[in-house]
PDB file of C-alpha atoms in Angstrom:
ATOM      1  CA  MET A   1      85.958 103.581  83.141  1.00 62.00           C
ATOM      2  CA  ASP A   2      87.856 106.185  81.100  1.00 75.00           C
ATOM      3  CA  GLY A   3      89.955 107.025  84.155  1.00 82.00           C
ATOM      4  CA  LEU A   4      90.908 103.360  84.577  1.00 89.00           C
ATOM      5  CA  ASN A   5      91.964 103.167  80.931  1.00 90.00           C
ATOM      6  CA  VAL A   6      94.172 106.231  81.392  1.00 92.00           C
ATOM      7  CA  SER A   7      95.798 104.639  84.448  1.00 93.00           C
ATOM      8  CA  ILE A   8      96.410 101.356  82.602  1.00 93.00           C
ATOM      9  CA  ALA A   9      98.045 103.284  79.765  1.00 94.00           C
ATOM     10  CA  PHE A  10     100.204 105.066  82.346  1.00 95.00           C
ATOM     11  CA  PHE A  11     101.267 101.727  83.864  1.00 95.00           C
ATOM     12  CA  LEU A  12     102.245 100.391  80.447  1.00 94.00           C
ATOM     13  CA  LEU A  13     104.203 103.572  79.678  1.00 95.00           C
ATOM     14  CA  VAL A  14     106.057 103.464  82.999  1.00 94.00           C
ATOM     15  CA  VAL A  15     106.961  99.789  82.602  1.00 92.00           C
ATOM     16  CA  GLY A  16     108.129 100.419  79.040  1.00 92.00           C
ATOM     17  CA  VAL A  17     110.282 103.434  79.965  1.00 92.00           C
ATOM     18  CA  CYS A  18     111.850 101.640  82.933  1.00 90.00           C
ATOM     19  CA  GLN A  19     112.561  98.628  80.731  1.00 88.00           C
ATOM     20  CA  VAL A  20     114.359 100.896  78.276  1.00 89.00           C
ATOM     21  CA  LEU A  21     116.368 102.408  81.146  1.00 86.00           C
ATOM     22  CA  GLY A  22     117.328  98.932  82.336  1.00 81.00           C
ATOM     23  CA  TRP A  23     118.288  97.872  78.799  1.00 84.00           C
ATOM     24  CA  LEU A  24     120.409 101.001  78.299  1.00 84.00           C
ATOM     25  CA  SER A  25     122.153 100.444  81.613  1.00 79.00           C
ATOM     26  CA  GLN A  26     123.128  96.935  80.490  1.00 76.00           C
ATOM     27  CA  ARG A  27     124.423  98.178  77.130  1.00 79.00           C
ATOM     28  CA  LEU A  28     126.195 101.361  78.226  1.00 79.00           C
ATOM     29  CA  LEU A  29     127.359 100.674  81.774  1.00 75.00           C
ATOM     30  CA  SER A  30     129.662  98.062  83.195  1.00 71.00           C
ATOM     31  CA  PRO A  31     127.921  94.896  84.417  1.00 67.00           C
ATOM     32  CA  GLY A  32     129.226  95.524  87.937  1.00 70.00           C
ATOM     33  CA  THR A  33     128.301  98.249  90.375  1.00 67.00           C
ATOM     34  CA  HIS A  34     127.187 100.934  87.912  1.00 74.00           C
ATOM     35  CA  GLY A  35     124.784  98.636  86.091  1.00 75.00           C
ATOM     36  CA  CYS A  36     123.376  97.364  89.396  1.00 82.00           C
ATOM     37  CA  LEU A  37     122.771 100.924  90.654  1.00 86.00           C
ATOM     38  CA  ALA A  38     121.060 101.888  87.401  1.00 88.00           C
ATOM     39  CA  ARG A  39     118.725  98.890  87.711  1.00 87.00           C
ATOM     40  CA  GLU A  40     117.977  99.786  91.340  1.00 91.00           C
ATOM     41  CA  PHE A  41     117.106 103.332  90.262  1.00 93.00           C
ATOM     42  CA  ALA A  42     114.882 102.156  87.390  1.00 92.00           C
ATOM     43  CA  GLY A  43     113.211  99.514  89.549  1.00 92.00           C
ATOM     44  CA  SER A  44     112.473 101.973  92.369  1.00 94.00           C
ATOM     45  CA  LEU A  45     111.156 104.509  89.852  1.00 94.00           C
ATOM     46  CA  GLN A  46     108.763 101.937  88.387  1.00 93.00           C
ATOM     47  CA  LEU A  47     107.713 100.665  91.817  1.00 93.00           C
ATOM     48  CA  CYS A  48     106.992 104.119  93.263  1.00 94.00           C
ATOM     49  CA  THR A  49     105.049 105.491  90.285  1.00 95.00           C
ATOM     50  CA  SER A  50     102.961 102.324  90.054  1.00 93.00           C
ATOM     51  CA  CYS A  51     102.277 102.334  93.810  1.00 93.00           C
ATOM     52  CA  LEU A  52     101.149 105.971  93.835  1.00 93.00           C
ATOM     53  CA  GLU A  53      98.786 105.451  90.919  1.00 94.00           C
ATOM     54  CA  LEU A  54      97.405 102.264  92.475  1.00 93.00           C
ATOM     55  CA  ARG A  55      96.800 104.020  95.804  1.00 91.00           C
ATOM     56  CA  MET A  56      94.922 106.747  93.946  1.00 92.00           C
ATOM     57  CA  LEU A  57      92.753 104.125  92.227  1.00 91.00           C
ATOM     58  CA  MET A  58      92.176 102.318  95.535  1.00 90.00           C
ATOM     59  CA  GLU A  59      91.067 105.473  97.354  1.00 87.00           C
ATOM     60  CA  ILE A  60      89.052 107.227  94.622  1.00 89.00           C
ATOM     61  CA  GLY A  61      88.085 104.389  92.291  1.00 81.00           C
ATOM     62  CA  PRO A  62      85.196 102.834  94.277  1.00 79.00           C
ATOM     63  CA  TRP A  63      83.188 106.083  94.405  1.00 78.00           C
ATOM     64  CA  GLY A  64      84.731 108.145  91.595  1.00 70.00           C
ATOM     65  CA  GLY A  65      85.458 105.537  88.958  1.00 67.00           C
ATOM     66  CA  GLY A  66      82.854 102.866  89.407  1.00 71.00           C
ATOM     67  CA  PHE A  67      85.201  99.915  89.972  1.00 80.00           C
ATOM     68  CA  GLY A  68      85.980  97.936  93.082  1.00 83.00           C
ATOM     69  CA  LEU A  69      88.955  96.699  95.045  1.00 87.00           C
ATOM     70  CA  ASP A  70      89.184  93.530  92.963  1.00 90.00           C
ATOM     71  CA  VAL A  71      90.297  95.528  89.928  1.00 91.00           C
ATOM     72  CA  VAL A  72      93.036  97.288  91.904  1.00 92.00           C
ATOM     73  CA  LEU A  73      94.304  94.036  93.435  1.00 93.00           C
ATOM     74  CA  THR A  74      94.425  92.418  89.993  1.00 94.00           C
ATOM     75  CA  LEU A  75      96.485  95.326  88.698  1.00 94.00           C
ATOM     76  CA  LEU A  76      98.725  95.074  91.766  1.00 95.00           C
ATOM     77  CA  PHE A  77      99.401  91.386  91.112  1.00 96.00           C
ATOM     78  CA  LEU A  78     100.178  91.998  87.440  1.00 95.00           C
ATOM     79  CA  LEU A  79     102.470  94.949  88.175  1.00 93.00           C
ATOM     80  CA  SER A  80     104.264  93.046  90.943  1.00 93.00           C
ATOM     81  CA  ALA A  81     104.796  90.124  88.578  1.00 93.00           C
ATOM     82  CA  ALA A  82     106.068  92.446  85.837  1.00 91.00           C
ATOM     83  CA  HIS A  83     108.435  94.106  88.306  1.00 89.00           C
ATOM     84  CA  GLY A  84     109.782  90.787  89.562  1.00 89.00           C
ATOM     85  CA  ALA A  85     110.248  89.422  86.039  1.00 88.00           C
ATOM     86  CA  SER A  86     111.941  92.511  84.626  1.00 83.00           C
ATOM     87  CA  PHE A  87     114.107  93.567  87.577  1.00 74.00           C
ATOM     88  CA  GLY A  88     115.110  90.194  88.985  1.00 62.00           C
ATOM     89  CA  GLY A  89     118.581  91.457  89.861  1.00 69.00           C
ATOM     90  CA  ALA A  90     117.330  94.594  91.623  1.00 79.00           C
ATOM     91  CA  SER A  91     115.454  94.541  94.914  1.00 84.00           C
ATOM     92  CA  SER A  92     114.118  98.148  94.944  1.00 90.00           C
ATOM     93  CA  ASN A  93     113.666  97.584  98.676  1.00 94.00           C
ATOM     94  CA  PRO A  94     116.143  98.738 101.355  1.00 95.00           C
ATOM     95  CA  THR A  95     115.358  95.817 103.668  1.00 96.00           C
ATOM     96  CA  VAL A  96     116.159  93.332 100.883  1.00 95.00           C
ATOM     97  CA  SER A  97     119.481  95.089 100.234  1.00 94.00           C
ATOM     98  CA  LEU A  98     120.281  94.991 103.951  1.00 96.00           C
ATOM     99  CA  GLN A  99     119.382  91.307 103.987  1.00 95.00           C
ATOM    100  CA  GLU A 100     121.889  90.672 101.185  1.00 93.00           C
ATOM    101  CA  PHE A 101     124.498  92.558 103.211  1.00 95.00           C
ATOM    102  CA  LEU A 102     123.801  90.450 106.303  1.00 94.00           C
ATOM    103  CA  LEU A 103     124.051  87.288 104.185  1.00 94.00           C
ATOM    104  CA  LEU A 104     127.568  88.353 103.076  1.00 92.00           C
ATOM    105  CA  GLU A 105     126.349  88.734  99.500  1.00 91.00           C
ATOM    106  CA  SER A 106     127.084  92.453  99.272  1.00 89.00           C
ATOM    107  CA  SER A 107     129.719  94.793 100.693  1.00 91.00           C
ATOM    108  CA  LEU A 108     128.998  97.796 102.885  1.00 93.00           C
ATOM    109  CA  VAL A 109     129.864 100.309 100.139  1.00 91.00           C
ATOM    110  CA  ALA A 110     127.722  98.518  97.544  1.00 89.00           C
ATOM    111  CA  THR A 111     124.801  98.291  99.985  1.00 93.00           C
ATOM    112  CA  ALA A 112     125.016 101.998 100.808  1.00 93.00           C
ATOM    113  CA  ALA A 113     125.085 102.824  97.093  1.00 92.00           C
ATOM    114  CA  LYS A 114     122.014 100.643  96.505  1.00 93.00           C
ATOM    115  CA  LEU A 115     120.118 102.389  99.306  1.00 95.00           C
ATOM    116  CA  LEU A 116     120.976 105.765  97.787  1.00 94.00           C
ATOM    117  CA  ALA A 117     119.867 104.650  94.306  1.00 93.00           C
ATOM    118  CA  GLN A 118     116.593 103.323  95.734  1.00 94.00           C
ATOM    119  CA  GLY A 119     115.910 106.593  97.557  1.00 94.00           C
ATOM    120  CA  VAL A 120     116.646 108.687  94.460  1.00 94.00           C
ATOM    121  CA  GLY A 121     114.509 106.396  92.304  1.00 94.00           C
ATOM    122  CA  ALA A 122     111.558 106.553  94.700  1.00 94.00           C
ATOM    123  CA  GLY A 123     111.837 110.347  94.977  1.00 94.00           C
ATOM    124  CA  THR A 124     111.968 110.690  91.195  1.00 95.00           C
ATOM    125  CA  GLY A 125     108.920 108.436  90.892  1.00 95.00           C
ATOM    126  CA  TRP A 126     106.997 110.657  93.325  1.00 94.00           C
ATOM    127  CA  ALA A 127     107.905 113.801  91.347  1.00 94.00           C
ATOM    128  CA  VAL A 128     107.011 112.220  87.986  1.00 95.00           C
ATOM    129  CA  THR A 129     103.654 110.983  89.280  1.00 94.00           C
ATOM    130  CA  ARG A 130     102.752 114.372  90.756  1.00 92.00           C
ATOM    131  CA  LEU A 131     103.590 116.006  87.405  1.00 94.00           C
ATOM    132  CA  TYR A 132     101.465 113.421  85.608  1.00 94.00           C
ATOM    133  CA  TRP A 133      98.550 114.072  87.966  1.00 93.00           C
ATOM    134  CA  SER A 134      98.805 117.824  87.335  1.00 91.00           C
ATOM    135  CA  TRP A 135      97.886 117.256  83.691  1.00 92.00           C
ATOM    136  CA  GLU A 136      94.441 116.001  84.862  1.00 89.00           C
ATOM    137  CA  LEU A 137      94.017 113.514  82.034  1.00 90.00           C
ATOM    138  CA  SER A 138      91.023 111.952  83.791  1.00 89.00           C
ATOM    139  CA  GLN A 139      88.400 112.875  86.359  1.00 89.00           C
ATOM    140  CA  LEU A 140      90.192 110.714  88.911  1.00 90.00           C
ATOM    141  CA  HIS A 141      93.321 112.830  88.572  1.00 90.00           C
ATOM    142  CA  PHE A 142      91.269 116.012  88.898  1.00 90.00           C
ATOM    143  CA  ILE A 143      89.878 114.721  92.196  1.00 89.00           C
ATOM    144  CA  GLN A 144      93.360 113.600  93.285  1.00 89.00           C
ATOM    145  CA  ASN A 145      94.765 117.091  92.701  1.00 87.00           C
ATOM    146  CA  LEU A 146      91.997 118.572  94.849  1.00 86.00           C
ATOM    147  CA  ILE A 147      92.690 116.311  97.830  1.00 84.00           C
ATOM    148  CA  ALA A 148      96.483 115.924  97.433  1.00 79.00           C
ATOM    149  CA  PRO A 149      97.448 118.969  99.582  1.00 76.00           C
ATOM    150  CA  GLU A 150      95.300 117.597 102.424  1.00 78.00           C
ATOM    151  CA  CYS A 151      96.539 114.000 102.295  1.00 84.00           C
ATOM    152  CA  SER A 152      96.290 112.131 105.559  1.00 85.00           C
ATOM    153  CA  SER A 153      98.580 109.564 107.119  1.00 88.00           C
ATOM    154  CA  SER A 154      98.292 105.926 106.081  1.00 91.00           C
ATOM    155  CA  ILE A 155      98.611 104.899 109.746  1.00 94.00           C
ATOM    156  CA  ARG A 156      95.071 104.052 110.870  1.00 93.00           C
ATOM    157  CA  ALA A 157      95.955 102.168 114.054  1.00 93.00           C
ATOM    158  CA  SER A 158      97.896 102.764 117.240  1.00 95.00           C
ATOM    159  CA  LEU A 159     101.637 103.105 116.740  1.00 94.00           C
ATOM    160  CA  PRO A 160     102.568  99.769 118.396  1.00 95.00           C
ATOM    161  CA  LEU A 161      99.958  97.929 116.335  1.00 97.00           C
ATOM    162  CA  ALA A 162     100.968  99.722 113.138  1.00 96.00           C
ATOM    163  CA  ALA A 163     104.661  98.890 113.682  1.00 96.00           C
ATOM    164  CA  PHE A 164     103.704  95.280 114.414  1.00 97.00           C
ATOM    165  CA  VAL A 165     101.627  95.085 111.215  1.00 97.00           C
ATOM    166  CA  GLU A 166     104.450  96.439 109.044  1.00 97.00           C
ATOM    167  CA  GLY A 167     106.934  94.162 110.797  1.00 97.00           C
ATOM    168  CA  SER A 168     104.689  91.144 110.284  1.00 97.00           C
ATOM    169  CA  CYS A 169     104.280  91.948 106.586  1.00 97.00           C
ATOM    170  CA  SER A 170     108.032  92.299 106.202  1.00 97.00           C
ATOM    171  CA  PHE A 171     108.602  89.073 108.147  1.00 97.00           C
ATOM    172  CA  LEU A 172     106.289  87.034 105.908  1.00 97.00           C
ATOM    173  CA  PHE A 173     107.575  88.638 102.705  1.00 97.00           C
ATOM    174  CA  HIS A 174     111.239  88.013 103.567  1.00 97.00           C
ATOM    175  CA  LEU A 175     110.555  84.499 104.778  1.00 96.00           C
ATOM    176  CA  ILE A 176     108.976  83.611 101.424  1.00 96.00           C
ATOM    177  CA  LEU A 177     111.719  85.486  99.572  1.00 95.00           C
ATOM    178  CA  LEU A 178     114.418  83.468 101.331  1.00 95.00           C
ATOM    179  CA  LYS A 179     112.544  80.274 100.491  1.00 94.00           C
ATOM    180  CA  VAL A 180     112.078  80.953  96.769  1.00 93.00           C
ATOM    181  CA  ARG A 181     115.087  83.167  95.963  1.00 89.00           C
ATOM    182  CA  GLN A 182     116.939  80.252  94.313  1.00 87.00           C
ATOM    183  CA  SER A 183     113.843  78.903  92.560  1.00 90.00           C
ATOM    184  CA  HIS A 184     113.050  79.208  88.863  1.00 90.00           C
ATOM    185  CA  PRO A 185     111.514  82.598  87.921  1.00 88.00           C
ATOM    186  CA  LEU A 186     108.317  80.845  86.798  1.00 90.00           C
ATOM    187  CA  CYS A 187     107.795  79.855  90.446  1.00 92.00           C
ATOM    188  CA  ARG A 188     109.480  82.756  92.224  1.00 92.00           C
ATOM    189  CA  VAL A 189     107.771  85.667  90.442  1.00 93.00           C
ATOM    190  CA  PRO A 190     104.124  84.549  90.913  1.00 94.00           C
ATOM    191  CA  ALA A 191     104.811  83.511  94.512  1.00 95.00           C
ATOM    192  CA  LEU A 192     106.193  86.930  95.468  1.00 95.00           C
ATOM    193  CA  ALA A 193     103.499  88.778  93.503  1.00 95.00           C
ATOM    194  CA  ALA A 194     100.779  86.774  95.248  1.00 96.00           C
ATOM    195  CA  THR A 195     102.427  87.479  98.624  1.00 96.00           C
ATOM    196  CA  VAL A 196     102.510  91.227  97.988  1.00 96.00           C
ATOM    197  CA  THR A 197      98.873  91.211  96.854  1.00 96.00           C
ATOM    198  CA  PHE A 198      97.715  89.212  99.878  1.00 96.00           C
ATOM    199  CA  LEU A 199      99.604  91.415 102.336  1.00 96.00           C
ATOM    200  CA  THR A 200      98.257  94.574 100.732  1.00 94.00           C
ATOM    201  CA  TYR A 201      94.699  93.269 100.935  1.00 95.00           C
ATOM    202  CA  THR A 202      95.127  92.152 104.561  1.00 95.00           C
ATOM    203  CA  ALA A 203      97.196  94.948 106.090  1.00 95.00           C
ATOM    204  CA  GLY A 204      96.343  97.835 103.760  1.00 92.00           C
ATOM    205  CA  PRO A 205      93.508  99.204 105.943  1.00 92.00           C
ATOM    206  CA  PHE A 206      95.903  99.529 108.917  1.00 95.00           C
ATOM    207  CA  THR A 207      99.127 100.960 107.476  1.00 94.00           C
ATOM    208  CA  GLY A 208      98.919 100.823 103.691  1.00 91.00           C
ATOM    209  CA  ALA A 209     101.099  97.681 103.747  1.00 92.00           C
ATOM    210  CA  PHE A 210     104.272  99.180 102.299  1.00 93.00           C
ATOM    211  CA  PHE A 211     106.935  97.060 104.086  1.00 93.00           C
ATOM    212  CA  ASN A 212     109.425  99.018 101.958  1.00 95.00           C
ATOM    213  CA  PRO A 213     111.065 102.011 103.684  1.00 95.00           C
ATOM    214  CA  ALA A 214     111.977 103.843 100.457  1.00 94.00           C
ATOM    215  CA  LEU A 215     108.481 103.439  99.027  1.00 93.00           C
ATOM    216  CA  ALA A 216     106.803 104.514 102.263  1.00 94.00           C
ATOM    217  CA  THR A 217     109.075 107.563 102.579  1.00 93.00           C
ATOM    218  CA  ALA A 218     108.196 108.838  99.113  1.00 89.00           C
ATOM    219  CA  THR A 219     104.503 108.002  99.447  1.00 89.00           C
ATOM    220  CA  THR A 220     103.256 108.941 102.910  1.00 90.00           C
ATOM    221  CA  PHE A 221     105.932 110.725 104.955  1.00 91.00           C
ATOM    222  CA  HIS A 222     104.800 114.145 103.689  1.00 87.00           C
ATOM    223  CA  CYS A 223     101.187 113.596 104.777  1.00 89.00           C
ATOM    224  CA  SER A 224      99.816 115.084 107.978  1.00 87.00           C
ATOM    225  CA  GLY A 225      98.514 113.149 110.933  1.00 86.00           C
ATOM    226  CA  ASN A 226     101.728 111.688 112.386  1.00 91.00           C
ATOM    227  CA  SER A 227     105.183 112.967 113.215  1.00 92.00           C
ATOM    228  CA  PHE A 228     108.360 112.043 111.387  1.00 93.00           C
ATOM    229  CA  TRP A 229     109.434 109.834 114.296  1.00 95.00           C
ATOM    230  CA  ASP A 230     106.094 108.011 114.144  1.00 95.00           C
ATOM    231  CA  TYR A 231     106.726 107.235 110.494  1.00 96.00           C
ATOM    232  CA  ILE A 232     110.274 106.075 111.304  1.00 96.00           C
ATOM    233  CA  GLN A 233     108.987 103.608 113.891  1.00 96.00           C
ATOM    234  CA  VAL A 234     106.283 102.158 111.667  1.00 96.00           C
ATOM    235  CA  TYR A 235     107.811 102.194 108.184  1.00 96.00           C
ATOM    236  CA  TRP A 236     111.538 101.871 108.895  1.00 96.00           C
ATOM    237  CA  LEU A 237     112.033 100.087 112.197  1.00 96.00           C
ATOM    238  CA  GLY A 238     109.030  97.772 111.758  1.00 96.00           C
ATOM    239  CA  PRO A 239     110.120  96.301 108.380  1.00 97.00           C
ATOM    240  CA  LEU A 240     113.745  96.113 109.532  1.00 97.00           C
ATOM    241  CA  ALA A 241     112.758  94.107 112.620  1.00 97.00           C
ATOM    242  CA  GLY A 242     110.600  91.827 110.481  1.00 97.00           C
ATOM    243  CA  MET A 243     113.470  91.185 108.077  1.00 97.00           C
ATOM    244  CA  LEU A 244     115.880  90.353 110.909  1.00 96.00           C
ATOM    245  CA  ALA A 245     113.351  87.958 112.475  1.00 96.00           C
ATOM    246  CA  ALA A 246     112.769  86.197 109.141  1.00 96.00           C
ATOM    247  CA  LEU A 247     116.500  85.875 108.485  1.00 95.00           C
ATOM    248  CA  LEU A 248     117.164  84.522 111.959  1.00 93.00           C
ATOM    249  CA  LEU A 249     114.322  82.021 111.700  1.00 93.00           C
ATOM    250  CA  PHE A 250     115.318  80.834 108.228  1.00 93.00           C
ATOM    251  CA  GLN A 251     119.091  80.733 108.706  1.00 89.00           C
ATOM    252  CA  GLY A 252     119.337  80.150 112.425  1.00 88.00           C
ATOM    253  CA  ASN A 253     121.891  82.949 112.561  1.00 88.00           C
ATOM    254  CA  ILE A 254     122.896  86.225 110.917  1.00 89.00           C
ATOM    255  CA  PRO A 255     126.133  85.482 109.013  1.00 90.00           C
ATOM    256  CA  ARG A 256     127.411  89.079 109.021  1.00 90.00           C
ATOM    257  CA  LEU A 257     127.181  89.290 112.817  1.00 85.00           C
ATOM    258  CA  PHE A 258     128.048  85.769 114.012  1.00 80.00           C
ATOM    259  CA  GLN A 259     128.667  82.352 112.506  1.00 78.00           C
ATOM    260  CA  LYS A 260     127.272  80.144 115.243  1.00 79.00           C
ATOM    261  CA  ASN A 261     123.830  78.731 114.551  1.00 80.00           C
ATOM    262  CA  LEU A 262     121.590  79.795 117.406  1.00 72.00           C
ATOM    263  CA  LEU A 263     118.423  77.892 116.553  1.00 76.00           C
ATOM    264  CA  TYR A 264     119.327  74.715 114.716  1.00 78.00           C
ATOM    265  CA  SER A 265     121.941  72.058 115.368  1.00 70.00           C
ATOM    266  CA  GLN A 266     124.243  71.479 112.423  1.00 62.00           C
ATOM    267  CA  LYS A 267     124.584  67.871 111.380  1.00 59.00           C
ATOM    268  CA  SER A 268     126.962  66.579 108.802  1.00 49.00           C
ATOM    269  CA  LYS A 269     125.237  65.668 105.571  1.00 47.00           C
ATOM    270  CA  TYR A 270     127.910  63.065 104.865  1.00 47.00           C
ATOM    271  CA  LYS A 271     127.606  59.661 106.489  1.00 53.00           C
ATOM    272  CA  VAL A 272     130.736  58.125 107.948  1.00 51.00           C
ATOM    273  CA  PRO A 273     131.324  54.834 106.100  1.00 56.00           C
ATOM    274  CA  LYS A 274     131.745  51.721 108.157  1.00 53.00           C
ATOM    275  CA  ALA A 275     135.132  50.030 108.171  1.00 52.00           C
ATOM    276  CA  LYS A 276     135.329  47.338 105.536  1.00 49.00           C
ATOM    277  CA  VAL A 277     136.701  43.881 106.066  1.00 43.00           C
ATOM    278  CA  THR A 278     139.847  43.448 104.012  1.00 46.00           C
ATOM    279  CA  ALA A 279     142.243  40.619 103.621  1.00 45.00           C
ATOM    280  CA  GLN A 280     145.920  41.137 104.089  1.00 49.00           C
ATOM    281  CA  VAL A 281     148.196  38.325 103.104  1.00 44.00           C
ATOM    282  CA  GLU A 282     151.145  37.710 105.330  1.00 47.00           C
ATOM    283  CA  GLY A 283     152.916  34.830 103.828  1.00 49.00           C
ATOM    284  CA  ASP A 284     150.131  32.314 103.024  1.00 50.00           C
ATOM    285  CA  LYS A 285     147.621  33.313 105.805  1.00 48.00           C
ATOM    286  CA  PRO A 286     144.944  36.006 105.203  1.00 47.00           C
ATOM    287  CA  GLN A 287     144.150  38.229 108.166  1.00 48.00           C
ATOM    288  CA  LYS A 288     141.132  40.513 108.805  1.00 45.00           C
ATOM    289  CA  LYS A 289     141.682  44.198 109.338  1.00 43.00           C
ATOM    290  CA  ARG A 290     140.576  45.237 112.807  1.00 44.00           C
ATOM    291  CA  LYS A 291     137.539  47.477 113.044  1.00 43.00           C
ATOM    292  CA  GLY A 292     137.267  50.542 115.153  1.00 43.00           C
ATOM    293  CA  GLY A 293     139.828  52.748 113.454  1.00 43.00           C
ATOM    294  CA  LYS A 294     139.174  56.491 113.507  1.00 40.00           C
ATOM    295  CA  SER A 295     137.436  58.021 110.488  1.00 40.00           C
ATOM    296  CA  ASN A 296     139.247  60.623 108.409  1.00 39.00           C
ATOM    297  CA  SER A 297     136.033  62.447 107.481  1.00 36.00           C
ATOM    298  CA  GLU A 298     135.625  65.955 108.935  1.00 37.00           C
ATOM    299  CA  PRO A 299     132.346  67.533 110.045  1.00 32.00           C
ATOM    300  CA  CYS A 300     130.631  69.782 107.574  1.00 35.00           C
ATOM    301  CA  ALA A 301     131.495  73.416 108.262  1.00 36.00           C
TER     302      ALA A 301
END
């Protein structure tokens, strides 16, 4: 269990350092674009380093560390919750940033800058984790260094099935994200962390269950077993298609592309009041106002 203790200490150190980076970005940078990009970088750095260490524990832990999958999934839930609570304003996921762009919540330049920050953060996380593994602080890291040059692809199914699995994971994740994105953090954070944990447990044996193009690129694209185009189909196009399907199902349209609702009829949420009977005095005789006049209320846009 010494190797597990070393990994837990590494997780705590990474979370602490990334929290300091996020705090410094808020204090030193403007609250606009620069601060947002710094948070995206710090969030992607934390996400990638944690994911790499967790994958190492998941692959080597059962036979080299004496602990099972339940320990790794518990750590995954806790780290996902910590990430969601500490980087609520940063997605650290290219498909989430593209979703914000399609929802008219972010401009094209800002979205491109976020994608760049996420890629740099994930690449930095990969380099930091490889350096940390080279120190061989535990037996697990010693074994990881021996097998790292011969890493194999995370795709353990046919390409169509693998792309469908990643797309399905992305679809479910984005559907829940759209549902809880305006909820209180006490509800949103555990819901998303539980979703990530469930999807990893269910789809991990097939593709690794990344449903995050930046994370998958830094984690598995360099491994042998599949071509670069295979990885593009599974880990880029699959999650992108899943995000678009979830957005279309939830919204009924994609606001950036067209305004018309394709799936749901739009009804006005305001009821048209019925004409009231009024009395108008003409001389000494009251008269009733005739019904049937046109309403001045306009349909909800």
